[in-house]
Short mmCIF file of C-alpha atoms and ligand atoms in Angstrom, two decimals:
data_model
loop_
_atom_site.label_atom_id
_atom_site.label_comp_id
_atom_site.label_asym_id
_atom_site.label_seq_id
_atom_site.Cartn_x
_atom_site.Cartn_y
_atom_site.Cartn_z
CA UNK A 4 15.11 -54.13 -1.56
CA UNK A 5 16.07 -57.25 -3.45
CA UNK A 6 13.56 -59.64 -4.41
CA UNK A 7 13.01 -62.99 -5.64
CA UNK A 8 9.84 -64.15 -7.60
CA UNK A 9 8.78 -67.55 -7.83
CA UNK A 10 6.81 -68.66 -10.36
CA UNK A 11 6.68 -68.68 -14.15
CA UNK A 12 3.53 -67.91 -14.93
CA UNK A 13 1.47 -64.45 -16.23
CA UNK A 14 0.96 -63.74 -12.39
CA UNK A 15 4.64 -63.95 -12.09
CA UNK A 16 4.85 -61.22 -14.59
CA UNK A 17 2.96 -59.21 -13.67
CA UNK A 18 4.27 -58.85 -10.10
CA UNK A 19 7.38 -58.07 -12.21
CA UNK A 20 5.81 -55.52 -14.02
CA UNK A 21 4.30 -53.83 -10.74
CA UNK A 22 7.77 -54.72 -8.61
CA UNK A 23 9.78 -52.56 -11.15
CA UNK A 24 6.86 -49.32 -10.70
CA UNK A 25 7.84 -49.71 -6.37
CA UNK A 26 11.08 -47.13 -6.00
CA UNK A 27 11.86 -49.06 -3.22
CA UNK A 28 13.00 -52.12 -5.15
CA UNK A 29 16.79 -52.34 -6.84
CA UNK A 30 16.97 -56.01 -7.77
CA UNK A 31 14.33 -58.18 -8.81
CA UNK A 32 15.49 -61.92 -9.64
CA UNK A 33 13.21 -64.50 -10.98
CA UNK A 34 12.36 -68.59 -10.83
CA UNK A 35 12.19 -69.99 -12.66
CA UNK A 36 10.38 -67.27 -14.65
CA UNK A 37 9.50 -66.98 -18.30
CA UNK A 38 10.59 -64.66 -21.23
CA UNK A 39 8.64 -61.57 -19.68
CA UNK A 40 10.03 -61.97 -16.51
CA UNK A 41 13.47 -62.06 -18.53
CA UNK A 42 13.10 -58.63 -19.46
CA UNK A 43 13.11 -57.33 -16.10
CA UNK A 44 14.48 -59.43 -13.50
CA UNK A 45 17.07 -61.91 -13.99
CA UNK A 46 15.60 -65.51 -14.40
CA UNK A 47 17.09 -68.44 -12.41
CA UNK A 48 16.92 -72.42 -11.94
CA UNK A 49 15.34 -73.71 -9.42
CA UNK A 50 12.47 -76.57 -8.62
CA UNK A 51 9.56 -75.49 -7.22
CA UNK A 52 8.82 -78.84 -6.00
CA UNK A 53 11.80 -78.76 -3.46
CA UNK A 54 11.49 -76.34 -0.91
CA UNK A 55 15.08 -76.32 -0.28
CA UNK A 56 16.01 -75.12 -3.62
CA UNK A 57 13.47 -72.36 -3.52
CA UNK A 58 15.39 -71.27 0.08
CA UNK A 59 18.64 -72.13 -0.94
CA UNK A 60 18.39 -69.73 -4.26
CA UNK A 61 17.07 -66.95 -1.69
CA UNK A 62 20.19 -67.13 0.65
CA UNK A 63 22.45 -67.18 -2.38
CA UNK A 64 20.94 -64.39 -4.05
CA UNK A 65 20.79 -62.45 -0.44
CA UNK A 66 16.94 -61.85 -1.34
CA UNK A 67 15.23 -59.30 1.52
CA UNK A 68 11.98 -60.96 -0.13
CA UNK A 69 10.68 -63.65 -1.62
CA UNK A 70 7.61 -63.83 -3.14
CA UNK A 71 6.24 -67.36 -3.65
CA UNK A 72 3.63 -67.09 -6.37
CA UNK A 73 1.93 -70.72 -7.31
CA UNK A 74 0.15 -72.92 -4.89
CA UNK A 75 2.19 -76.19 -5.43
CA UNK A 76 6.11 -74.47 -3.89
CA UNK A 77 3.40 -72.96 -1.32
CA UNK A 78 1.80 -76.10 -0.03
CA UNK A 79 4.74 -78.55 -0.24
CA UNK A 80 6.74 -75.51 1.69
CA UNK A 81 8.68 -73.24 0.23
CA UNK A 82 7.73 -69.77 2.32
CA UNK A 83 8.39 -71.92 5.55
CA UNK A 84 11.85 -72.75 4.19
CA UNK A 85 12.81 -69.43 2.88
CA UNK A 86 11.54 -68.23 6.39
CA UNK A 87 13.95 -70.66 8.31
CA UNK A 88 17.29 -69.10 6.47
CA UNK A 89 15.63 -65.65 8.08
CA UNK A 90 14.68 -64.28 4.50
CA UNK A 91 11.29 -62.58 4.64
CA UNK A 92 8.82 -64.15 2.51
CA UNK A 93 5.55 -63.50 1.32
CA UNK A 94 3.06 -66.71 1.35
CA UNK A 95 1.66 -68.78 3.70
CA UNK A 96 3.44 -71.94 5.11
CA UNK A 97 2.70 -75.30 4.58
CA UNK A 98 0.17 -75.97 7.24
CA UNK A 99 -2.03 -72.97 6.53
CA UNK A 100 -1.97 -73.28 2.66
CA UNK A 101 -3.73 -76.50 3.06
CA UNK A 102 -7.10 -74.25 2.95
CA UNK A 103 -5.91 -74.92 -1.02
CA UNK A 104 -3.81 -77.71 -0.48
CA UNK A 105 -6.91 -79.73 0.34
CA UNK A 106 -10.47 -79.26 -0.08
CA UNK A 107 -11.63 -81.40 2.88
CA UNK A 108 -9.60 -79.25 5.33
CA UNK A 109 -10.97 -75.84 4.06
CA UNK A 110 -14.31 -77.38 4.44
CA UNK A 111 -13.68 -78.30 7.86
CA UNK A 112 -12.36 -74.74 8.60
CA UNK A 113 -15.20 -72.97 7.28
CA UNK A 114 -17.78 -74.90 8.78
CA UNK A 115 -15.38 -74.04 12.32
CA UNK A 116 -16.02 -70.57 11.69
CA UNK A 117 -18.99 -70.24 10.43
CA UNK A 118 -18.76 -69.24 6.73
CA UNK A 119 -21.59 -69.95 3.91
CA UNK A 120 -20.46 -72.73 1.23
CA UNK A 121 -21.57 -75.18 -0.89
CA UNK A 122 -22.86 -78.19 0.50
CA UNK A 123 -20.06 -81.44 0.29
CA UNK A 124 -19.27 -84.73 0.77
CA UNK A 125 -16.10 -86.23 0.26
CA UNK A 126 -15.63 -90.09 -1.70
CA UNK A 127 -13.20 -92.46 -1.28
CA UNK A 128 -14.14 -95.26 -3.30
CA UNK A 129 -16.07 -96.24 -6.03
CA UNK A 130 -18.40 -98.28 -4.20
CA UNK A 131 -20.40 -95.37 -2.27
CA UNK A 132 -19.97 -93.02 -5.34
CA UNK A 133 -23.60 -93.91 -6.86
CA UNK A 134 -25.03 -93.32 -3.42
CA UNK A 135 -23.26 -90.01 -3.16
CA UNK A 136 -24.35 -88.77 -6.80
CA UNK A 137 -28.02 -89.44 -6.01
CA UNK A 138 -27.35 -86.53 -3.14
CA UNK A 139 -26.93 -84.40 -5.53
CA UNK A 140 -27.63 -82.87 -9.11
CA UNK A 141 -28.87 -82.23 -11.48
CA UNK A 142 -26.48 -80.03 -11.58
CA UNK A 143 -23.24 -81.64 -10.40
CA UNK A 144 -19.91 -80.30 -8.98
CA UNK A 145 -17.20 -82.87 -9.41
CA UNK A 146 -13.94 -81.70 -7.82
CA UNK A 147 -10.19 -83.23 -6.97
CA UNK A 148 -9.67 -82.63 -3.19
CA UNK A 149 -6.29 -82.69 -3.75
CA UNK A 150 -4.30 -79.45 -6.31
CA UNK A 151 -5.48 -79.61 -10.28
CA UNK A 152 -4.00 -76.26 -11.46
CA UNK A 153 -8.21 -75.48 -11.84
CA UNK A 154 -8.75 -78.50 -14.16
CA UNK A 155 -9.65 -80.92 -11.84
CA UNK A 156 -13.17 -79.45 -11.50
CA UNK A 157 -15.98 -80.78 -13.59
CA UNK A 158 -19.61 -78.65 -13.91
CA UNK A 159 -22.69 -80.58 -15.21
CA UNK A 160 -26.07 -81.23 -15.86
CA UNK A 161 -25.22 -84.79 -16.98
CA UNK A 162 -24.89 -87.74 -13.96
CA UNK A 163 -22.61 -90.04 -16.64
CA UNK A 164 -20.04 -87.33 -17.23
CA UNK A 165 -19.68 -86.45 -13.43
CA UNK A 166 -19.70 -90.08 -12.82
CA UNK A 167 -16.97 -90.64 -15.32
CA UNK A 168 -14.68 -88.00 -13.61
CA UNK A 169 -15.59 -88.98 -10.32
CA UNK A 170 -14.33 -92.43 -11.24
CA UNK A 171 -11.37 -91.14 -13.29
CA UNK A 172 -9.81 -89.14 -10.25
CA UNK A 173 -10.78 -92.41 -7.93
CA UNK A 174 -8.40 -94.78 -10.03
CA UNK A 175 -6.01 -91.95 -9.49
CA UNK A 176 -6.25 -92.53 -6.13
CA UNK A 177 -7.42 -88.64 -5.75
CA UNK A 178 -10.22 -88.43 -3.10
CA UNK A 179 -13.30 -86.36 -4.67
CA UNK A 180 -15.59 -83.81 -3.49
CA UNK A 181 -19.67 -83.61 -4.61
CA UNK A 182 -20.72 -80.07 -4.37
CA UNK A 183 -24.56 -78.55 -4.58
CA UNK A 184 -24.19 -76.07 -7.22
CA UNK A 185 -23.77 -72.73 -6.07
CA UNK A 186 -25.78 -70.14 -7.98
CA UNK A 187 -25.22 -66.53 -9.00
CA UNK A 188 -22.25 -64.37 -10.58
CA UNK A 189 -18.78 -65.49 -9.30
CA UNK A 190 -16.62 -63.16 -7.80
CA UNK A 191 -12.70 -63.45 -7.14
CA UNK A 192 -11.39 -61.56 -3.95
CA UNK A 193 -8.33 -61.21 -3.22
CA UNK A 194 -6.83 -60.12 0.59
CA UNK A 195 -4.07 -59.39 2.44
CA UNK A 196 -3.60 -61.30 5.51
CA UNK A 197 -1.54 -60.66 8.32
CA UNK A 198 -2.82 -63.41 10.84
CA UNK A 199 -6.56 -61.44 12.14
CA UNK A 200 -5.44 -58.33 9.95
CA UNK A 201 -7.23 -58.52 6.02
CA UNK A 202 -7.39 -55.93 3.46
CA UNK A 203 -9.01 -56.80 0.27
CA UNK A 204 -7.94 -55.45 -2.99
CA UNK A 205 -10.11 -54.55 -5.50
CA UNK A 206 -12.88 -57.30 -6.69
CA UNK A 207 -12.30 -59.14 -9.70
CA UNK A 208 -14.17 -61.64 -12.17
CA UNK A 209 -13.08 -64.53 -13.75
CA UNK A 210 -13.63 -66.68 -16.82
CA UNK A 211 -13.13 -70.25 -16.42
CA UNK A 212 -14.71 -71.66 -19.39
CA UNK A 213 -12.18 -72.24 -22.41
CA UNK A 214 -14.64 -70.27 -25.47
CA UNK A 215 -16.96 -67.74 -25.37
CA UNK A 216 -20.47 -67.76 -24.54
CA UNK A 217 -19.46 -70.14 -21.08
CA UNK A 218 -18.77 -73.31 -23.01
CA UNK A 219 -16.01 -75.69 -23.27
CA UNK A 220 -14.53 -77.15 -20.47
CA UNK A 221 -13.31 -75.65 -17.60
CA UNK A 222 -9.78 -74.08 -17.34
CA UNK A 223 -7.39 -72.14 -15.12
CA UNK A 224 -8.95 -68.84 -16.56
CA UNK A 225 -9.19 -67.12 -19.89
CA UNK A 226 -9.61 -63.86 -18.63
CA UNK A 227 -10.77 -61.04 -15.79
CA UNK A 228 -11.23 -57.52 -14.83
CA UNK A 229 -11.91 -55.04 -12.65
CA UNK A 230 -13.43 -53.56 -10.42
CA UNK A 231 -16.70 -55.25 -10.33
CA UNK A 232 -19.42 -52.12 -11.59
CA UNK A 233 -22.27 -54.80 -10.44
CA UNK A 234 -20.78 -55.31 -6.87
CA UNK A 235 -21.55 -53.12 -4.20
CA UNK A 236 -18.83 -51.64 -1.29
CA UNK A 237 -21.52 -52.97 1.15
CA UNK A 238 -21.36 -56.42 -0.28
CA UNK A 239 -17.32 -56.49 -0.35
CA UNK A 240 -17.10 -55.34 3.15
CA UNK A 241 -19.90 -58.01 4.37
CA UNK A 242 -17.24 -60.97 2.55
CA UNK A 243 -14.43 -59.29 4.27
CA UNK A 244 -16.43 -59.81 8.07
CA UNK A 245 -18.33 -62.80 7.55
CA UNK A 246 -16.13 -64.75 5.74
CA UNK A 247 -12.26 -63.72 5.07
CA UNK A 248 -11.61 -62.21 8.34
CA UNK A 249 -13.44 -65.55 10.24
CA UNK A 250 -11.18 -68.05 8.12
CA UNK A 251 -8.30 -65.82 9.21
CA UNK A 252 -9.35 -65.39 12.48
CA UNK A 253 -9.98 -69.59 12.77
CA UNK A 254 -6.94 -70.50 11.42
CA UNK A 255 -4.95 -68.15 13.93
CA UNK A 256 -7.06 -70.35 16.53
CA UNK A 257 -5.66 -73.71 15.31
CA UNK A 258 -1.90 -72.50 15.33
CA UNK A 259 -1.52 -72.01 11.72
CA UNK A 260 -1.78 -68.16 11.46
CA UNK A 261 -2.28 -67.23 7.64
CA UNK A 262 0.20 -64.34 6.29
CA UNK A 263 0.10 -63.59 2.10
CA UNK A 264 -2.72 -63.68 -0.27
CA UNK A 265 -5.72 -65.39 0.46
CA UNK A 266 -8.03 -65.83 -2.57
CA UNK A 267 -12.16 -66.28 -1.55
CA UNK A 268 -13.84 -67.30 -4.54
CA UNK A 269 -17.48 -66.42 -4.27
CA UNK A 270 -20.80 -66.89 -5.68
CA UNK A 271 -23.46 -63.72 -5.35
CA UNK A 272 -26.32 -66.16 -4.95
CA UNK A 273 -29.41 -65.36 -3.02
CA UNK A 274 -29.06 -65.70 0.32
CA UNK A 275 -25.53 -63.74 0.04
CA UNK A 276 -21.96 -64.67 -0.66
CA UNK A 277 -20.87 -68.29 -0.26
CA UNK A 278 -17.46 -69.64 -1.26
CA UNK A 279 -16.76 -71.90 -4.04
CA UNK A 280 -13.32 -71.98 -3.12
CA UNK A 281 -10.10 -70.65 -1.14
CA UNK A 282 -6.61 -70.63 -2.91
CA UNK A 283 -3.28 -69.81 -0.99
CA UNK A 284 -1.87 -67.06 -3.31
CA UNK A 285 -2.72 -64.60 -6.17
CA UNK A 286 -5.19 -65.87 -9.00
CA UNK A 287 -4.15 -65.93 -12.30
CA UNK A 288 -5.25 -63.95 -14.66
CA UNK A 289 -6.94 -61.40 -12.98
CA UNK A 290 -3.93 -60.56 -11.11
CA UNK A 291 -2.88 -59.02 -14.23
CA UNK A 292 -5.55 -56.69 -14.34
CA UNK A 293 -6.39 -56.06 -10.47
CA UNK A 294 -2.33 -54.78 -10.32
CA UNK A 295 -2.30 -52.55 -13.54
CA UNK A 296 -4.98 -50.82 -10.95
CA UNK A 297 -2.81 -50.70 -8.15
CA UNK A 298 -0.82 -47.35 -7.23
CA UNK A 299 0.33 -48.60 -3.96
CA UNK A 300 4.28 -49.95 -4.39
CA UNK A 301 3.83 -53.47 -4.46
CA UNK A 302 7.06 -54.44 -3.06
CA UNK A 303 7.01 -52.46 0.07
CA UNK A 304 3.14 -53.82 0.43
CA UNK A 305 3.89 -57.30 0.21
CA UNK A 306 6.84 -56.70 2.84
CA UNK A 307 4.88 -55.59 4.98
CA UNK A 308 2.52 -58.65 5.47
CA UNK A 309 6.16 -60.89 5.02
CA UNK A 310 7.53 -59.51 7.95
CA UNK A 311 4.32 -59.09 10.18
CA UNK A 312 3.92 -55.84 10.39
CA UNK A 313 0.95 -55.32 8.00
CA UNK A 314 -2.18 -53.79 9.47
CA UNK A 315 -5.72 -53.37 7.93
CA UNK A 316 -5.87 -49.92 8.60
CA UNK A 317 -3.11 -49.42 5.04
CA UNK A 318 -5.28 -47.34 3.02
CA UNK A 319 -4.57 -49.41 -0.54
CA UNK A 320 -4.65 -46.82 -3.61
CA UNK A 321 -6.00 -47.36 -7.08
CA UNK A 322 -6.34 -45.89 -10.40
CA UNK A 323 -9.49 -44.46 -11.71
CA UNK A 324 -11.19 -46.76 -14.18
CA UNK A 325 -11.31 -50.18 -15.25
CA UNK A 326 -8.72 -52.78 -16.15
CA UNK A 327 -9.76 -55.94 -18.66
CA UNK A 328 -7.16 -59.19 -19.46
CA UNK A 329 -8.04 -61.54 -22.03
CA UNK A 330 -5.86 -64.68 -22.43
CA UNK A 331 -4.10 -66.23 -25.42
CA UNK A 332 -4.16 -69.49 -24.72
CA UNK A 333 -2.31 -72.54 -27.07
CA UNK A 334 -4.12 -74.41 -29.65
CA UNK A 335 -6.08 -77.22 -28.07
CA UNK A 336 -5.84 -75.89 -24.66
CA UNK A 337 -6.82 -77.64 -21.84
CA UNK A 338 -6.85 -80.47 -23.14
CA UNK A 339 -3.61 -81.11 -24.94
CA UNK A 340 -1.93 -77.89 -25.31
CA UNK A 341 0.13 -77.27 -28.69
CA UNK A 342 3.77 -76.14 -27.36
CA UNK A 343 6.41 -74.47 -29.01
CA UNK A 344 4.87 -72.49 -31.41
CA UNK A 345 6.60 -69.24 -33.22
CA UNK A 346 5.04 -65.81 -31.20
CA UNK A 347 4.96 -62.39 -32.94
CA UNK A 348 3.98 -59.33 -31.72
CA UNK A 349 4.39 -60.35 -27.82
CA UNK A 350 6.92 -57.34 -26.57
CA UNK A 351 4.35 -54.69 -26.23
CA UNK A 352 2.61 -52.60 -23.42
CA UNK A 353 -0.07 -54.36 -21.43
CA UNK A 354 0.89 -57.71 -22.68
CA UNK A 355 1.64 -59.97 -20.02
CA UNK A 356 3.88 -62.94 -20.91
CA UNK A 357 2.60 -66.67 -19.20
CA UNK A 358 3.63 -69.83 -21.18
CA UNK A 359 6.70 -68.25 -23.39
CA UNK A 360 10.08 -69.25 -23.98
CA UNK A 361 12.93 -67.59 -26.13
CA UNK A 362 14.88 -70.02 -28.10
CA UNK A 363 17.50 -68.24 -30.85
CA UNK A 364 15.99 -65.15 -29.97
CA UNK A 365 12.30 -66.26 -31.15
CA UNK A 366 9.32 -66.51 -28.83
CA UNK A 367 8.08 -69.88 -28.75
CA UNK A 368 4.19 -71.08 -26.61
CA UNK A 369 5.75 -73.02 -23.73
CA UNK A 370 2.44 -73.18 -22.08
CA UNK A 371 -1.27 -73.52 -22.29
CA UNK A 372 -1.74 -69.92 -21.50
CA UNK A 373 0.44 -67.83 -23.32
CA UNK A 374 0.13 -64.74 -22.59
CA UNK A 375 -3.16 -61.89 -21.46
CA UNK A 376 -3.40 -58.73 -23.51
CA UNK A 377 -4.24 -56.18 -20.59
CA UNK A 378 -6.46 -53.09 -21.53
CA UNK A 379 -7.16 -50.14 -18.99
CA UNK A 380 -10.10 -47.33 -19.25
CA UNK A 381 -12.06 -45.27 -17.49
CA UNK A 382 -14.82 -47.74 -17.99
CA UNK A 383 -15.33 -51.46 -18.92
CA UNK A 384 -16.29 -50.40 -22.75
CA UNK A 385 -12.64 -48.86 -22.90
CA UNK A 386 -10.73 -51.42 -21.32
CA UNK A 387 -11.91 -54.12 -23.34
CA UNK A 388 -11.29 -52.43 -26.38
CA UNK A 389 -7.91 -52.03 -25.48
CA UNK A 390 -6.77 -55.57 -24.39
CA UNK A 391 -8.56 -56.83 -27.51
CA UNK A 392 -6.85 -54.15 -29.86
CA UNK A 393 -2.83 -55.47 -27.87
CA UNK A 394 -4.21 -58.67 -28.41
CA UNK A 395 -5.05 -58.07 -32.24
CA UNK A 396 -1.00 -57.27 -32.47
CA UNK A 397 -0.35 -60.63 -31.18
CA UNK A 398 0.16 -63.86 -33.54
CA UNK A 399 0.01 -67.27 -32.54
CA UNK A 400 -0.69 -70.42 -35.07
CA UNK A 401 -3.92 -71.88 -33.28
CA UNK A 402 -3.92 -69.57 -30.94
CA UNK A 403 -7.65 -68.89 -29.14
CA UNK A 404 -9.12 -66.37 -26.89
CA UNK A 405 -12.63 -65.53 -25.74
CA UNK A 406 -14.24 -62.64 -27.45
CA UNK A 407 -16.45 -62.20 -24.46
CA UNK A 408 -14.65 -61.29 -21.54
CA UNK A 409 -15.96 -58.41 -19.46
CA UNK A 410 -18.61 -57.73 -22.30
CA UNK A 411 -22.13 -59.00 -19.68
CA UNK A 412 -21.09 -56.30 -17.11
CA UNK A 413 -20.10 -53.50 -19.81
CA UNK A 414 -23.14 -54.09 -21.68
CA UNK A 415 -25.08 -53.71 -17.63
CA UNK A 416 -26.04 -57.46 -17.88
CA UNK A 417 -24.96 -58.60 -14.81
CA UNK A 418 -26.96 -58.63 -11.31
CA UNK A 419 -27.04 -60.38 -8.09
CA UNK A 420 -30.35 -61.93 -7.19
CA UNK A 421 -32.09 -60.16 -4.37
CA UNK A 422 -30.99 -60.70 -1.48
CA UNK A 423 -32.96 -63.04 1.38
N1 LIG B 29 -8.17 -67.72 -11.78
C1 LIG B 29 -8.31 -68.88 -11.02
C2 LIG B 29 -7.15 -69.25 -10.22
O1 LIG B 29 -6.15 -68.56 -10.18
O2 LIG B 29 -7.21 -70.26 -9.55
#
């Protein structure tokens, strides 16, 4: 099987990484990829913001698979093109990514089927903004409707600096969603869909706050693991029935059947599991460590939900143990992100590469996450002090990562209010 990656991120990688492990696969190609994916596929050109060229590298390559790994190629509609030249691809088309593609229509979906989320209301214009703010708070969720690579959202217990971002995204013309707050710990889980057919893989958590201790602002993610020791099977299968197999099973109903990754991110609050949000493909990072878990060959997996013959019944197999990823990200990430910085010590086991370039045979930071040092155990304890012993081989001027990721549940900190 030959297949084509798209994407240049640490997810991208990482489906390198676990592509290369599947026997079945002889070719993997990559675009436009990054220096990790250079070491085991071969990168190409292409623009992710033109379908075409995503479909017309497939057919020229003779891919038997795509996989389309951001949300932007995904929404704007890559896997539909790559799908008309009859190349299999894994992702959902245009029309049924839009449960990331835009917050207003997920809403509308979930309150079709059913499924527990935060309370909304979507603005339009500055003049019923103060209106809308009084609503809600004090703690307030200020979010783009429209795709912010996970900085668009702003958390806070202060009305002028959710006003000020509310306003900001307004002048951009960006409509903007007020949230209630959704209490308890956050859970990322990731499933397979094959139109009313979903298979989760194994729970993850992620970090979104840029420094330790939950502060800073919020970012695409600084780091993950998994499983969840603090979730129960119970509680996985009950988001897999009430809420990821409904979506599915909605979106089937409105003509814009879902096949490829869909990503419920949850809250564990008290009267159960309530999404915070759906994305349209792998998250990044804790794809990193949720696949340095998975024994199942990825490629053959994936093909299976890109050509419609996926069913839930796949029994998905794991390793034993735990799996941690911290991020490296660039100085002065999010905000202004310090590029092109001199990497040493990147080309090691369990390092996944994200925002690096080669140039005269140097690593160089090429993003605002660089890379995640991935650590594997046979329980949280070990796995963190793994990634953070790769990452201690790693050196970036500036560089920052959170010291904390992982450490609440090894330490037994974390646990779900009692259920209603
Ligand atoms: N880790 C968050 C995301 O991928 O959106």
């Amino acid at each position: 099987v030959r297949v084509l990656v798209i994407g240049s991120g640490g997810r991208e990688h990482a489906f390198c990484i676990a592509l290369k492990r599947d026997p079945a696969v002889s070719e993997i190609h990559a675009a436009p990829g990054n220096a990790g994916t250079a070491r085991l596929a071969v990168n190409h050109a292409v623009d992710l913001a033109d379908p075409a060229s995503v479909a017309h590298l497939a057919a020229q390559l003779e891919a038997d698979l795509v996989i389309v790994g951001p949300e932007v190629p995904l929404v704007l509609g890559a896997a539909d093109a790559v799908r008309a030249k009859g190349i299999a691809c894994f992702g959902p088309s245009a029309q049924a990514a839009q449960i990331e593609g835009s917050k207003s229509f997920a809403k509308d979906v979930m309150a079709a089927a059913g499924v527990r989320t935060a309370r909304s209301e979507t603005v339009d214009s500055t003049a019923s903004l103060d209106a809308a703010l009084d609503r809600f708070g004090p703690i307030w969720v200020v979010k783009d409707d429209r795709l912010a690579a996970g900085k668009g959202v702003v958390v806070t217990e202060d009305r002028a600096q959710a006003r000020a971002h509310a306003v900001e995204l307004l002048e951009r013309g960006h409509p903007v969603l007020l949230e209630s707050y959704l209490d308890g710990p956050e859970v990322s889980l990731f499933c397979l869909v094959n139109g009313d057919q979903v298979t989760p893989l194994q729970p993850a958590q992620d970090f979104k706050r840029a420094y330790s201790g939950d502060m800073g602002p919020n970012t695409g993610g600084m780091g993950a693991y998994t499983p969840l020791p603090w979730l129960s099977q119970q509680i996985v299968d009950d988001i897999v029935d009430e809420i990821v197999r409904p979506v599915a099973v909605e979106l089937l109903r409105r003509g814009c059947p879902y096949s490829g990754l869909l990503y419920a991110g949850l809250a564990i609050g008290r009267e159960g599991p309530a999404v915070v949000e759906f994305n349209c493909r792998f998250g990044d990072p804790e794809t990193q460590p949720v696949l340095a878990l998975l024994r199942t060959p990825f490629g053959q997996l994936l093909r299976s939900v890109a050509d419609g013959t996926f069913q839930e019944t796949a029994e998905l197999e794991w390793e034993p143990g735990y799996a941690v990823g911290v991020v490296l990200a660039a100085e002065h990430y999010p905000a202004k992100p310090h590029l092109g910085d001199t990497i040493t010590g990147a080309l090691a086991e369990g390092l996944v590469l994200a925002g690096v370039d080669e140039q005269d045979g140097a690593l160089v930071s090429a993003g605002g996450r660089v890379l995640t040092a991935v650590g594997v155990g046979q329980d949280l304890v070990a796995a963190r002090a793994q990634a953070y012993e790769r990452m201690g081989e790693v050196h970036l001027a500036g560089g920052h990562f959170r010291e904390d990721i992982a450490l609440a549940a090894a330490q037994g900190h974390i646990t779900i209010p009692a259920q209603r």
